[in-house]
């Protein structure tokens, strides 16, 4: 079976109740659930949470909450791969063997079903362990500078001070939306950022990390611009 796992613990500190905070008229988690539903790929769309209010909202929008996430993987330090590993192991223990899982972030309202599907297709036709969303840096990272303790500027890559921007290699970063992986990859805790992973390239205008209230406001502006009629 194929499952989507949406990690959504209740203890968000920078933005309290972040995973169910209202975003453009809906709890933000609803957009990730809807995108997963629109793909038609998943046997179950699971929200892994330690919080009953989040679980109730998840069920309201069509996800399942077959278990409460254990406390030992519901703290500030647990990564999402451990959360997916727990979900995969839970289903396997119920004799519902998982073949592929997709970790989908709860606070990714710009995520689109077509890219989740693209990630699945890329993984399915390869021998890769993971396929996850990436996007390009808006400026060549080879031109990055550091600020020294006395306030001066120094090139991090001095060898590229005079290299033309069009001659520099493109660089990408994690887009923070979805992470497809084989059940084995999650169970064996294989690293995501490694050569056994495929990058699914998203356009930059569909990517925004939400860590602060300023990020939240910016993402709402982006969402409204994308969905204006």
Short mmCIF file of C-alpha atoms in Angstrom, two decimals:
data_model
loop_
_atom_site.label_atom_id
_atom_site.label_comp_id
_atom_site.label_asym_id
_atom_site.label_seq_id
_atom_site.Cartn_x
_atom_site.Cartn_y
_atom_site.Cartn_z
CA UNK A 1 0.00 0.00 0.00
CA UNK A 2 0.97 3.65 -0.46
CA UNK A 3 0.48 6.10 2.38
CA UNK A 4 0.84 9.83 2.85
CA UNK A 5 2.09 10.80 6.29
CA UNK A 6 1.51 14.36 7.45
CA UNK A 7 3.46 15.12 10.65
CA UNK A 8 1.55 17.60 12.83
CA UNK A 9 2.52 17.71 16.46
CA UNK A 10 0.78 20.09 18.83
CA UNK A 11 3.79 21.80 20.40
CA UNK A 12 4.77 24.40 17.81
CA UNK A 13 6.45 27.27 19.63
CA UNK A 14 7.34 29.98 17.08
CA UNK A 15 3.79 30.03 15.70
CA UNK A 16 1.45 28.56 18.33
CA UNK A 17 -1.02 25.95 16.98
CA UNK A 18 0.68 26.42 13.61
CA UNK A 19 -0.60 23.21 12.03
CA UNK A 20 -4.28 24.16 12.38
CA UNK A 21 -4.00 27.94 12.32
CA UNK A 22 -6.43 29.50 9.84
CA UNK A 23 -4.82 30.23 6.48
CA UNK A 24 -6.91 32.00 3.82
CA UNK A 25 -10.12 30.62 5.29
CA UNK A 26 -9.09 27.05 6.23
CA UNK A 27 -6.83 25.36 8.78
CA UNK A 28 -3.48 25.23 7.01
CA UNK A 29 -3.25 21.44 7.26
CA UNK A 30 -6.37 21.17 5.07
CA UNK A 31 -4.39 22.19 1.97
CA UNK A 32 -1.88 19.36 2.33
CA UNK A 33 -4.68 16.85 2.90
CA UNK A 34 -6.52 18.14 -0.19
CA UNK A 35 -3.40 17.95 -2.37
CA UNK A 36 -2.82 14.35 -1.31
CA UNK A 37 -6.46 13.50 -2.05
CA UNK A 38 -6.27 15.09 -5.49
CA UNK A 39 -3.43 12.80 -6.56
CA UNK A 40 -5.57 9.67 -6.15
CA UNK A 41 -2.37 7.82 -5.26
CA UNK A 42 -2.80 6.98 -1.59
CA UNK A 43 -4.52 4.11 0.16
CA UNK A 44 -4.47 6.21 3.32
CA UNK A 45 -3.69 9.83 4.12
CA UNK A 46 -2.50 9.73 7.72
CA UNK A 47 -1.94 12.64 10.07
CA UNK A 48 0.60 11.69 12.73
CA UNK A 49 -0.09 13.83 15.78
CA UNK A 50 0.05 13.81 19.54
CA UNK A 51 -2.78 16.35 19.78
CA UNK A 52 -6.49 15.47 19.77
CA UNK A 53 -7.60 18.86 18.43
CA UNK A 54 -5.28 18.48 15.43
CA UNK A 55 -6.52 14.92 14.95
CA UNK A 56 -10.15 16.11 14.91
CA UNK A 57 -9.39 18.79 12.32
CA UNK A 58 -7.51 16.25 10.20
CA UNK A 59 -10.48 13.87 10.24
CA UNK A 60 -12.85 16.72 9.38
CA UNK A 61 -10.93 17.29 6.13
CA UNK A 62 -10.70 13.62 5.19
CA UNK A 63 -7.46 12.32 6.68
CA UNK A 64 -7.19 9.39 9.06
CA UNK A 65 -5.64 9.34 12.52
CA UNK A 66 -5.28 5.63 13.30
CA UNK A 67 -2.82 6.19 16.16
CA UNK A 68 -1.60 8.87 18.54
CA UNK A 69 2.06 9.67 17.99
CA UNK A 70 4.19 8.42 20.91
CA UNK A 71 5.69 11.07 23.17
CA UNK A 72 9.23 9.97 22.40
CA UNK A 73 8.85 11.13 18.78
CA UNK A 74 6.74 14.22 19.51
CA UNK A 75 9.41 16.57 20.86
CA UNK A 76 11.32 19.51 19.38
CA UNK A 77 14.24 17.34 18.28
CA UNK A 78 12.61 14.47 16.39
CA UNK A 79 12.97 14.65 12.63
CA UNK A 80 10.15 13.88 10.23
CA UNK A 81 11.83 10.70 8.95
CA UNK A 82 11.39 9.13 12.38
CA UNK A 83 7.70 10.04 12.27
CA UNK A 84 7.26 8.37 8.88
CA UNK A 85 9.24 5.32 10.05
CA UNK A 86 6.83 4.95 12.98
CA UNK A 87 3.80 5.18 10.67
CA UNK A 88 5.21 2.62 8.23
CA UNK A 89 6.07 0.22 11.05
CA UNK A 90 2.60 0.68 12.57
CA UNK A 91 0.83 -0.27 9.33
CA UNK A 92 3.19 -3.19 8.74
CA UNK A 93 2.34 -4.48 12.22
CA UNK A 94 -1.34 -4.41 11.24
CA UNK A 95 -0.53 -6.63 8.23
CA UNK A 96 -1.00 -3.68 5.87
CA UNK A 97 2.43 -3.72 4.29
CA UNK A 98 3.56 -0.33 3.05
CA UNK A 99 5.60 -0.20 -0.16
CA UNK A 100 5.92 3.58 -0.59
CA UNK A 101 5.34 6.48 1.77
CA UNK A 102 5.19 10.20 1.17
CA UNK A 103 5.95 12.62 3.98
CA UNK A 104 3.89 15.73 3.28
CA UNK A 105 4.34 18.80 5.46
CA UNK A 106 1.28 20.19 7.22
CA UNK A 107 2.31 23.79 6.58
CA UNK A 108 2.79 23.62 2.81
CA UNK A 109 -0.33 25.34 1.40
CA UNK A 110 1.37 26.01 -1.94
CA UNK A 111 1.89 22.28 -2.59
CA UNK A 112 0.29 20.99 -5.78
CA UNK A 113 -0.96 17.50 -6.55
CA UNK A 114 0.81 17.45 -9.93
CA UNK A 115 4.24 17.74 -8.31
CA UNK A 116 3.45 15.08 -5.68
CA UNK A 117 2.47 12.84 -8.61
CA UNK A 118 5.66 13.75 -10.45
CA UNK A 119 7.65 12.69 -7.40
CA UNK A 120 5.85 9.36 -7.26
CA UNK A 121 6.44 8.69 -10.94
CA UNK A 122 10.12 9.60 -10.70
CA UNK A 123 10.60 7.21 -7.77
CA UNK A 124 8.55 4.41 -9.32
CA UNK A 125 10.57 4.30 -12.54
CA UNK A 126 13.94 4.33 -10.77
CA UNK A 127 15.93 2.42 -8.21
CA UNK A 128 16.21 5.51 -5.99
CA UNK A 129 15.36 5.51 -2.29
CA UNK A 130 13.70 8.94 -2.20
CA UNK A 131 12.24 11.62 -4.45
CA UNK A 132 11.61 15.00 -2.86
CA UNK A 133 10.82 18.61 -3.71
CA UNK A 134 13.63 21.07 -4.39
CA UNK A 135 13.83 24.54 -5.87
CA UNK A 136 16.65 26.66 -7.24
CA UNK A 137 18.40 29.45 -5.37
CA UNK A 138 17.42 32.84 -6.70
CA UNK A 139 21.04 34.01 -6.79
CA UNK A 140 24.24 32.04 -7.51
CA UNK A 141 25.49 30.59 -4.22
CA UNK A 142 29.05 30.85 -5.57
CA UNK A 143 28.72 34.64 -5.16
CA UNK A 144 27.85 34.38 -1.48
CA UNK A 145 29.70 36.64 0.94
CA UNK A 146 30.33 36.54 4.67
CA UNK A 147 30.47 39.47 7.06
CA UNK A 148 33.66 39.40 9.12
CA UNK A 149 33.76 40.30 12.85
CA UNK A 150 34.92 43.83 11.96
CA UNK A 151 32.00 44.31 9.55
CA UNK A 152 33.93 43.80 6.31
CA UNK A 153 32.76 41.69 3.38
CA UNK A 154 34.64 38.58 2.26
CA UNK A 155 33.82 36.20 -0.59
CA UNK A 156 33.05 32.66 0.56
CA UNK A 157 34.12 31.34 -2.86
CA UNK A 158 36.89 33.76 -3.90
CA UNK A 159 37.69 31.63 -6.95
CA UNK A 160 34.38 32.78 -8.47
CA UNK A 161 34.72 36.53 -7.90
CA UNK A 162 35.12 37.11 -11.64
CA UNK A 163 33.16 34.14 -13.02
CA UNK A 164 30.19 35.10 -15.16
CA UNK A 165 26.89 34.17 -13.49
CA UNK A 166 25.77 32.22 -16.57
CA UNK A 167 28.86 30.03 -16.23
CA UNK A 168 28.13 29.03 -12.63
CA UNK A 169 26.49 25.71 -11.75
CA UNK A 170 22.84 25.92 -10.69
CA UNK A 171 22.26 25.07 -7.04
CA UNK A 172 19.08 23.84 -5.37
CA UNK A 173 17.69 23.55 -1.86
CA UNK A 174 14.99 21.54 -0.10
CA UNK A 175 11.57 23.02 -0.92
CA UNK A 176 10.02 21.69 2.30
CA UNK A 177 6.87 20.20 0.76
CA UNK A 178 7.00 16.44 0.16
CA UNK A 179 9.39 13.48 0.48
CA UNK A 180 8.54 10.22 -1.27
CA UNK A 181 10.46 7.19 -0.13
CA UNK A 182 10.41 3.43 -0.19
CA UNK A 183 9.29 1.74 3.00
CA UNK A 184 12.76 0.22 3.30
CA UNK A 185 14.42 3.63 3.06
CA UNK A 186 12.34 5.00 5.93
CA UNK A 187 12.61 1.87 8.08
CA UNK A 188 16.39 1.74 7.65
CA UNK A 189 16.69 5.48 8.35
CA UNK A 190 18.55 6.18 5.13
CA UNK A 191 19.52 9.86 4.71
CA UNK A 192 17.36 11.90 2.33
CA UNK A 193 20.05 14.32 1.14
CA UNK A 194 22.19 11.76 -0.65
CA UNK A 195 22.93 10.45 -4.16
CA UNK A 196 20.20 7.79 -3.80
CA UNK A 197 17.57 10.56 -3.93
CA UNK A 198 15.87 12.30 -6.87
CA UNK A 199 15.10 16.02 -6.85
CA UNK A 200 11.68 17.13 -8.10
CA UNK A 201 12.20 20.73 -9.19
CA UNK A 202 9.50 23.23 -8.23
CA UNK A 203 9.27 26.81 -9.50
CA UNK A 204 10.38 29.31 -6.86
CA UNK A 205 7.01 31.08 -6.82
CA UNK A 206 5.45 27.92 -5.33
CA UNK A 207 7.93 27.63 -2.46
CA UNK A 208 7.91 29.42 0.89
CA UNK A 209 9.08 28.06 4.22
CA UNK A 210 6.87 29.10 7.15
CA UNK A 211 8.85 29.59 10.35
CA UNK A 212 7.76 33.08 11.44
CA UNK A 213 4.60 35.21 11.32
CA UNK A 214 6.27 37.27 8.59
CA UNK A 215 6.68 34.05 6.56
CA UNK A 216 3.01 33.27 7.20
CA UNK A 217 1.85 36.66 5.91
CA UNK A 218 4.08 36.38 2.85
CA UNK A 219 2.73 32.92 2.04
CA UNK A 220 -0.86 34.14 2.29
CA UNK A 221 -0.04 36.90 -0.19
CA UNK A 222 1.54 34.35 -2.54
CA UNK A 223 -1.45 32.02 -2.18
CA UNK A 224 -3.95 34.76 -2.96
CA UNK A 225 -1.95 35.87 -5.99
CA UNK A 226 -1.89 32.30 -7.31
CA UNK A 227 -5.61 31.76 -6.76
CA UNK A 228 -7.06 35.12 -7.78
CA UNK A 229 -9.86 35.01 -10.33
#
